[in-house]
Coordinates of C-alpha atoms and ligand atoms in Angstrom, one line a residue:
M1334 CA 73.9 52.9 71.3
S1335 CA 71.2 53.5 73.9
H1336 CA 73.6 54.2 76.7
M1337 CA 74.7 57.9 77.1
L1338 CA 78.2 57.8 78.6
P1339 CA 79.5 60.5 81.0
F1340 CA 82.6 62.4 80.0
T1341 CA 82.7 60.8 76.6
D1342 CA 82.3 62.2 73.1
P1343 CA 79.1 60.4 72.0
R1344 CA 80.1 60.5 68.3
S1345 CA 83.7 59.4 68.8
A1346 CA 84.9 55.8 68.2
E1347 CA 85.1 55.6 72.0
G1348 CA 81.4 56.5 72.2
R1349 CA 80.3 54.1 69.5
N1350 CA 82.4 51.3 70.7
P1351 CA 83.1 51.7 74.4
K1352 CA 85.4 49.2 76.1
T1353 CA 82.9 47.1 77.9
M1354 CA 83.9 45.2 81.0
V1355 CA 82.3 42.0 82.1
S1356 CA 84.4 40.7 85.0
G1357 CA 87.1 41.6 87.5
R1358 CA 89.6 39.8 89.6
G1359 CA 92.2 41.3 92.0
C1360 CA 93.5 44.5 90.3
H1361 CA 92.4 43.2 86.8
V1362 CA 89.2 43.7 84.7
T1363 CA 88.2 41.7 81.6
D1364 CA 86.3 43.1 78.6
T1365 CA 83.8 41.5 76.2
E1366 CA 86.6 40.5 73.8
G1367 CA 88.3 38.6 76.6
N1368 CA 91.1 41.2 76.9
E1369 CA 92.4 41.5 80.5
Y1370 CA 93.7 44.8 81.9
L1371 CA 95.6 45.8 85.0
D1372 CA 93.5 48.8 86.1
A1373 CA 96.2 51.2 87.4
V1374 CA 93.5 53.7 88.4
A1375 CA 91.1 51.3 90.4
G1376 CA 88.2 52.4 88.2
L1377 CA 87.7 56.0 89.1
W1378 CA 90.3 56.1 92.0
C1379 CA 87.9 54.0 94.1
A1380 CA 88.1 50.2 93.8
S1381 CA 90.6 50.2 96.7
L1382 CA 90.3 46.5 97.5
G1383 CA 90.3 45.3 93.9
F1384 CA 87.5 43.8 91.9
S1385 CA 86.8 40.5 93.7
N1386 CA 86.9 41.0 97.5
E1387 CA 84.9 38.2 99.0
R1388 CA 84.4 39.8 102.3
L1389 CA 82.7 42.9 100.8
V1390 CA 80.5 40.6 98.7
E1391 CA 79.6 38.6 101.7
A1392 CA 78.8 41.7 103.8
A1393 CA 76.5 43.0 101.0
S1394 CA 74.9 39.6 100.6
K1395 CA 74.2 39.2 104.3
Q1396 CA 72.7 42.7 104.6
L1397 CA 70.6 42.1 101.4
S1398 CA 69.1 39.1 103.1
T1399 CA 68.4 40.7 106.4
L1400 CA 67.4 44.3 105.7
P1401 CA 67.9 45.2 102.0
Y1402 CA 66.7 48.8 102.4
Y1403 CA 65.7 51.3 104.9
H1404 CA 65.9 55.1 104.9
S1405 CA 67.0 57.6 107.5
F1406 CA 64.1 60.1 107.2
L1407 CA 61.5 61.1 109.8
G1408 CA 63.2 59.8 112.9
R1409 CA 63.8 56.3 111.5
T1410 CA 67.0 54.7 110.4
A1411 CA 68.8 51.3 110.1
A1412 CA 71.0 49.9 112.9
V1413 CA 73.8 49.2 110.5
T1414 CA 73.8 52.7 109.2
D1415 CA 73.9 54.1 112.7
A1416 CA 76.8 51.8 113.6
L1417 CA 78.7 53.1 110.6
A1418 CA 78.2 56.7 111.6
R1419 CA 79.7 55.9 115.0
K1420 CA 82.6 54.0 113.4
L1421 CA 83.4 56.9 111.1
T1422 CA 83.7 59.4 113.9
E1423 CA 86.5 57.2 115.4
K1424 CA 88.5 57.5 112.2
L1425 CA 87.8 61.1 111.3
P1426 CA 89.9 64.1 112.4
V1427 CA 89.2 64.9 116.1
G1428 CA 86.0 66.8 116.7
M1429 CA 84.2 65.6 113.6
T1430 CA 81.2 64.1 115.4
K1431 CA 78.2 64.1 113.1
I1432 CA 77.7 62.2 109.8
F1433 CA 75.1 62.9 107.1
F1434 CA 74.9 60.2 104.4
G1435 CA 74.3 60.3 100.7
S1436 CA 74.9 58.0 97.7
S1437 CA 77.5 60.0 95.7
G1438 CA 80.3 62.4 96.1
S1439 CA 78.2 65.1 94.3
E1440 CA 75.5 64.6 96.9
A1441 CA 78.0 65.0 99.7
V1442 CA 79.3 68.3 98.2
D1443 CA 75.7 69.6 97.6
T1444 CA 74.9 68.7 101.2
A1445 CA 78.0 70.6 102.4
V1446 CA 77.0 73.7 100.5
K1447 CA 73.4 73.6 101.6
L1448 CA 74.4 73.0 105.3
T1449 CA 76.9 75.8 105.1
H1450 CA 74.1 78.2 104.0
F1451 CA 71.8 76.8 106.7
Y1452 CA 74.6 77.3 109.3
Q1453 CA 75.2 81.0 108.2
N1454 CA 71.4 81.6 108.3
A1455 CA 71.3 80.1 111.8
R1456 CA 74.0 82.5 112.9
G1457 CA 72.1 85.4 111.6
K1458 CA 74.4 86.0 108.7
P1459 CA 72.1 85.5 105.7
E1460 CA 74.3 87.5 103.4
K1461 CA 77.3 85.2 104.0
K1462 CA 76.7 82.7 101.2
R1463 CA 79.5 82.7 98.6
V1464 CA 81.8 79.7 98.3
V1465 CA 85.4 79.9 97.2
A1466 CA 86.6 77.1 94.9
R1467 CA 89.8 76.6 93.0
Q1468 CA 90.7 76.4 89.3
G1469 CA 91.2 72.8 88.4
A1470 CA 89.0 71.5 91.2
Y1471 CA 86.6 68.7 90.7
H1472 CA 83.7 68.6 93.1
G1473 CA 81.0 66.6 91.1
S1474 CA 78.3 66.8 88.5
G1475 CA 75.3 68.0 90.4
A1476 CA 74.3 71.6 89.6
L1477 CA 75.8 73.0 92.8
S1478 CA 78.8 70.7 92.8
A1479 CA 79.5 71.2 89.1
G1480 CA 79.3 75.0 89.7
L1481 CA 82.1 74.6 92.2
T1482 CA 84.1 72.4 89.9
G1483 CA 86.8 74.5 88.2
L1484 CA 87.3 72.5 84.9
D1485 CA 86.0 74.2 81.7
Y1486 CA 84.8 71.0 80.2
C1487 CA 82.3 70.6 83.0
H1488 CA 80.8 74.1 82.5
I1489 CA 80.7 74.6 78.7
G1490 CA 77.1 74.4 77.4
F1491 CA 75.5 74.0 80.8
D1492 CA 74.9 77.5 82.2
L1493 CA 75.7 76.3 85.8
P1494 CA 74.8 78.5 88.7
G1495 CA 77.9 80.7 89.2
A1496 CA 76.9 83.8 91.2
M1497 CA 77.6 81.9 94.4
V1498 CA 81.1 80.8 93.4
L1499 CA 84.3 82.8 93.8
R1500 CA 87.3 81.3 91.9
T1501 CA 90.8 81.3 93.2
G1502 CA 94.1 79.8 91.8
R1503 CA 95.0 76.2 91.9
P1504 CA 97.9 75.0 94.1
H1505 CA 99.8 73.5 91.1
Y1506 CA 103.5 74.4 92.0
F1507 CA 105.0 72.6 88.9
G1508 CA 102.5 74.2 86.5
D1509 CA 102.0 77.7 88.0
A1510 CA 105.1 78.8 90.0
E1511 CA 107.1 81.7 88.7
P1512 CA 110.7 80.9 87.7
G1513 CA 112.8 80.7 90.9
E1514 CA 109.8 80.8 93.2
S1515 CA 110.1 78.4 96.2
E1516 CA 107.2 76.2 97.2
T1517 CA 106.7 78.2 100.3
A1518 CA 106.7 81.5 98.4
F1519 CA 104.2 80.0 95.9
S1520 CA 101.9 78.9 98.8
R1521 CA 102.2 82.4 100.4
R1522 CA 101.3 84.0 97.0
R1523 CA 98.2 81.8 96.6
A1524 CA 97.2 82.7 100.2
R1525 CA 97.6 86.4 99.4
E1526 CA 95.5 86.0 96.3
L1527 CA 92.8 84.3 98.4
D1528 CA 92.9 87.0 100.9
A1529 CA 92.5 89.7 98.2
L1530 CA 89.6 87.8 96.7
I1531 CA 87.7 87.6 100.0
V1532 CA 88.5 91.2 100.9
E1533 CA 87.3 92.4 97.5
A1534 CA 84.1 90.3 97.7
G1535 CA 83.5 91.4 101.3
P1536 CA 84.2 88.8 104.0
E1537 CA 80.6 89.3 105.2
S1538 CA 79.5 87.7 101.9
V1539 CA 81.9 84.7 101.9
A1540 CA 80.7 81.5 103.7
A1541 CA 83.2 78.8 102.9
F1542 CA 86.2 77.6 100.9
I1543 CA 86.1 74.1 99.4
G1544 CA 89.2 72.2 98.4
E1545 CA 90.5 68.7 97.8
P1546 CA 93.5 68.2 100.2
V1547 CA 95.3 66.7 97.2
M1548 CA 93.6 67.6 93.9
G1549 CA 92.6 64.5 91.9
S1550 CA 90.8 65.1 88.6
G1551 CA 92.6 68.4 88.2
G1552 CA 95.9 66.5 87.8
V1553 CA 97.0 64.8 91.0
V1554 CA 98.2 68.0 92.6
P1555 CA 99.6 67.8 96.2
P1556 CA 99.6 71.0 98.3
P1557 CA 103.0 72.8 98.1
D1558 CA 104.9 73.3 101.3
G1559 CA 103.0 75.6 103.8
Y1560 CA 99.9 75.8 101.5
W1561 CA 97.2 74.6 103.9
E1562 CA 98.7 76.4 106.8
A1563 CA 98.7 79.7 104.9
V1564 CA 95.2 79.2 103.5
Q1565 CA 93.7 78.3 106.8
E1566 CA 95.2 81.4 108.4
V1567 CA 93.3 83.5 105.8
L1568 CA 90.1 81.6 106.2
A1569 CA 90.2 81.9 110.0
R1570 CA 90.8 85.7 109.7
H1571 CA 87.7 86.1 107.6
D1572 CA 85.4 83.7 109.5
V1573 CA 85.2 81.4 106.4
L1574 CA 84.5 77.7 106.9
L1575 CA 86.8 75.1 105.4
I1576 CA 85.1 72.2 103.5
A1577 CA 87.6 69.4 102.8
D1578 CA 86.5 67.5 99.8
E1579 CA 87.9 64.0 100.6
V1580 CA 85.9 62.1 98.1
I1581 CA 89.1 60.7 96.6
T1582 CA 91.5 61.1 99.5
G1583 CA 89.3 59.7 102.3
F1584 CA 90.1 56.2 103.6
G1585 CA 93.8 56.1 103.0
R1586 CA 94.4 57.1 99.4
T1587 CA 97.1 59.6 100.5
G1588 CA 98.5 57.4 103.3
S1589 CA 96.5 58.5 106.3
W1590 CA 92.9 57.7 107.1
F1591 CA 91.9 61.1 105.9
A1592 CA 94.2 63.5 104.1
S1593 CA 93.1 66.3 106.5
Q1594 CA 95.1 64.4 109.2
R1595 CA 98.2 64.2 106.9
Y1596 CA 98.2 67.9 106.0
G1597 CA 96.9 69.4 109.2
L1598 CA 93.5 70.6 107.9
R1599 CA 90.9 71.6 110.4
P1600 CA 87.7 71.4 108.3
A1601 CA 84.3 72.4 109.5
M1602 CA 82.9 69.8 107.0
L1603 CA 84.5 66.9 105.2
T1604 CA 83.1 64.9 102.3
M1605 CA 83.9 61.2 101.7
A1606 CA 82.9 58.5 99.2
K1607 CA 84.9 56.3 96.7
Q1608 CA 87.1 54.0 99.0
M1609 CA 84.4 54.1 101.7
T1610 CA 82.8 50.9 100.3
G1611 CA 85.8 50.1 98.0
A1612 CA 83.3 51.2 95.3
Y1613 CA 81.2 48.1 95.8
F1614 CA 78.2 50.2 96.7
P1615 CA 77.4 53.8 95.9
M1616 CA 77.7 55.6 99.2
S1617 CA 79.0 59.0 100.5
A1618 CA 78.9 61.0 103.7
L1619 CA 79.5 64.5 105.0
A1620 CA 81.2 64.7 108.4
L1621 CA 80.6 67.8 110.5
E1622 CA 82.7 69.4 113.2
S1623 CA 80.8 69.4 116.5
N1624 CA 80.3 73.1 117.0
V1625 CA 79.0 73.6 113.4
A1626 CA 76.8 70.6 113.8
E1627 CA 75.4 71.9 117.0
V1628 CA 74.4 75.3 115.4
I1629 CA 72.7 73.4 112.5
E1630 CA 70.8 71.0 114.7
K1631 CA 69.6 73.7 117.0
H1632 CA 68.3 75.7 114.1
A1633 CA 66.7 72.6 112.6
H1634 CA 65.0 72.0 115.9
E1635 CA 63.7 75.6 115.9
L1636 CA 62.3 75.1 112.4
G1637 CA 60.9 71.7 113.3
T1638 CA 63.0 69.6 110.9
L1639 CA 66.2 69.4 108.9
G1640 CA 64.6 69.7 105.4
H1641 CA 67.3 67.8 103.4
G1642 CA 67.9 64.2 102.5
F1643 CA 68.2 61.5 99.9
T1644 CA 66.0 58.3 99.6
Y1645 CA 69.1 56.1 99.3
G1646 CA 71.3 58.1 101.7
G1647 CA 72.8 55.8 104.3
H1648 CA 71.6 52.7 102.5
P1649 CA 72.0 49.7 104.8
V1650 CA 73.8 47.6 102.2
G1651 CA 76.3 50.3 101.6
A1652 CA 76.7 50.7 105.3
A1653 CA 77.4 47.0 105.8
V1654 CA 79.9 47.1 103.0
A1655 CA 81.6 50.3 104.4
L1656 CA 81.8 48.8 107.9
E1657 CA 83.5 45.7 106.4
A1658 CA 85.8 47.8 104.3
V1659 CA 86.9 49.8 107.4
R1660 CA 87.5 46.5 109.2
I1661 CA 89.7 45.3 106.4
Y1662 CA 91.6 48.6 106.4
E1663 CA 92.1 48.3 110.1
E1664 CA 93.4 44.8 109.7
M1665 CA 95.8 45.8 106.9
D1666 CA 97.0 48.7 109.1
L1667 CA 96.0 51.2 106.4
P1668 CA 98.6 54.0 106.9
N1669 CA 101.5 51.6 107.0
H1670 CA 100.2 49.4 104.2
V1671 CA 99.7 52.4 101.9
A1672 CA 103.1 53.8 102.8
D1673 CA 104.7 50.5 101.8
R1674 CA 102.8 50.3 98.5
S1675 CA 103.6 54.0 97.9
N1676 CA 107.3 53.3 98.2
A1677 CA 107.0 50.5 95.7
L1678 CA 105.1 52.7 93.3
N1679 CA 107.7 55.5 93.7
A1680 CA 110.5 53.0 92.9
A1681 CA 108.6 51.7 89.9
L1682 CA 108.1 55.2 88.5
A1683 CA 111.7 56.2 89.0
P1684 CA 113.0 55.1 85.6
I1685 CA 110.4 57.2 83.7
K1686 CA 112.0 60.4 85.1
A1687 CA 114.9 59.9 82.7
N1688 CA 112.7 60.5 79.7
P1689 CA 113.0 64.2 78.6
R1690 CA 109.3 64.4 77.9
V1691 CA 108.6 63.8 81.6
G1692 CA 108.4 67.2 83.4
N1693 CA 107.3 66.1 86.9
V1694 CA 106.4 62.9 88.7
R1695 CA 104.3 63.2 91.9
V1696 CA 103.5 60.3 94.2
I1697 CA 101.3 60.9 97.3
G1698 CA 100.4 57.7 99.0
L1699 CA 98.7 55.6 96.3
M1700 CA 98.0 58.6 94.0
A1701 CA 100.4 59.5 91.3
G1702 CA 100.7 61.9 88.4
V1703 CA 103.2 61.8 85.6
E1704 CA 103.2 65.2 83.8
L1705 CA 104.5 65.3 80.2
V1706 CA 106.0 68.3 78.6
D1707 CA 107.0 69.5 75.2
G1708 CA 109.7 71.9 76.0
R1709 CA 107.9 74.2 78.4
D1710 CA 104.4 73.4 77.1
P1711 CA 102.1 70.6 78.4
A1712 CA 102.2 67.6 76.1
T1713 CA 98.4 66.8 76.0
K1714 CA 98.3 64.8 72.7
L1715 CA 101.3 62.8 73.8
A1716 CA 99.7 61.8 77.1
R1717 CA 96.6 60.5 75.2
R1718 CA 98.9 58.5 72.9
V1719 CA 100.8 57.0 75.9
A1720 CA 97.5 55.9 77.5
D1721 CA 96.4 54.3 74.2
E1722 CA 99.8 52.5 73.9
A1723 CA 99.5 51.3 77.5
E1724 CA 96.0 50.0 76.9
R1725 CA 97.2 48.0 74.0
R1726 CA 99.8 46.5 76.4
G1727 CA 97.1 45.7 79.0
V1728 CA 97.4 48.5 81.5
L1729 CA 94.7 51.2 82.1
F1730 CA 95.9 54.7 83.0
R1731 CA 93.8 57.9 83.3
V1732 CA 94.6 60.9 81.0
I1733 CA 94.2 64.3 82.7
G1734 CA 95.4 66.8 80.0
P1735 CA 99.2 66.3 79.9
I1736 CA 99.1 64.1 83.0
L1737 CA 98.9 60.4 83.4
G1738 CA 97.0 59.6 86.5
I1739 CA 97.7 56.5 88.6
S1740 CA 95.8 55.2 91.7
P1741 CA 95.9 51.5 91.9
P1742 CA 93.9 49.4 94.3
Y1743 CA 95.6 49.1 97.7
V1744 CA 96.0 45.4 97.1
V1745 CA 98.3 46.0 94.2
S1746 CA 101.3 43.5 94.3
D1747 CA 105.0 44.2 93.8
A1748 CA 104.8 42.5 90.4
E1749 CA 101.8 44.6 89.4
V1750 CA 103.4 47.9 90.5
E1751 CA 106.5 47.0 88.5
L1752 CA 104.3 46.3 85.5
I1753 CA 102.7 49.7 85.8
G1754 CA 106.1 51.4 85.8
R1755 CA 107.5 49.3 83.0
T1756 CA 104.4 49.7 80.8
L1757 CA 104.5 53.4 81.3
V1758 CA 108.2 53.6 80.2
E1759 CA 107.5 51.4 77.1
S1760 CA 104.3 53.2 76.2
L1761 CA 106.0 56.6 76.5
D1762 CA 108.9 55.5 74.2
A1763 CA 106.4 54.1 71.7
A1764 CA 104.3 57.3 71.8
V1765 CA 107.3 59.6 71.4
R1766 CA 108.3 57.6 68.3
A1767 CA 104.8 57.6 66.9
E1768 CA 104.3 61.3 67.5
G1769 CA 107.7 62.0 65.8
Y1770 CA 109.5 63.8 68.6
Ligands
PLP933 C1 87.0 65.4 94.9 C2 85.7 64.9 94.3 N1 84.6 65.4 94.8 C3 83.4 65.0 94.4 C4 83.3 64.0 93.4 C5 82.0 63.6 92.8 O1 81.7 62.3 93.2 P1 80.6 61.5 92.4 O2 81.1 61.2 91.1 O3 80.5 60.2 93.3 O4 79.3 62.3 92.5 C6 84.5 63.5 92.8 C7 84.5 62.5 91.8 O5 85.4 62.1 91.2 C8 85.7 63.9 93.3 O6 86.9 63.5 92.9

């Protein structure tokens, strides 16, 4: 085929014959064969308002017929993009007052790293450039963002720039805690390891720490008790900026507008994308805390310009769609709505805990991970089989090693949530039989 697919083995059956979608309605998508699927992962965690929201379509259509494109370079911009920037600052954690737009999560992360470096140069600390990122993190596929990503399959064969990155442990309590270690003790251990890493590298060389408030592509990993508090204490001690990567968690996925609010993060920079437009238009943004933004803007003024930007960053069609998405989220009372759907998802996933192959079920807002085990080992092959069985039954899950990822659209109904839970139970039973457990 002429289409080279991301994160796909090009020679596998999947690569030769990809499941090809042609239409969507509500939480469902339909392929070329006429098969309909309940997409329990909203595409890539992003189609928060389902696949047929008329208001988003209308917002895009109206903008396309008034101003279909304008950039934000060289002192020009579009009114709708400017209005979105203002609206976002109302929803963001207090003190985040500046917005820089891009088109993808990877661009937002690259912008965060570049502006971190720019900031440290502006402060007269040109040696303070390294960025701490965690094992299991996913921060994107650009050279810088993939370099920060802590998943082997994103690095192998690519020789990504690595000298800038310091790697620290992931916050996966279920996977990585010592026997008998409490969540708080595990969090404190991770914070001590981070401290030792920064001290060994030399705090004068460490600019920032990047982390997803809840890890997504690394397996739906929520922070254990006390984690962010302990980590932020270490960062503050060493004058290291916090970059919250909220590409997945922004706009309600974990139950608050931004997960930083839920977990008490005080980031210097915050990335967002995905739910920002309900995935109807590729758009991302980096939000900056006001003092950090002030230093960057002052330095850019001294240099005569901020020499960074993307042709499609802040695209007016994306901005119009994002403004409408935010309006819809406000009308649905986002935090309460997600809390209600989260309770339903929790209840639907309760029965699967009885299966001895299920080691851990994690539900955070409308993100969930069901981790499968074989004794004490991760059951990766079994998880793949479960997803195949579920697909045959008409429900799409995401496989993350031994974990089944779930992140339905926010508009998921009670009946659909129950179907997700029931299908998972049946698919796991069928997979266990087929794999001969
Ligand atoms: C936390 C996080 N950061 C960054 C990205 C990269 O976003 P994009 O694929 O839009 O470049 C992703 C994508 O899944 C993500 O989950």
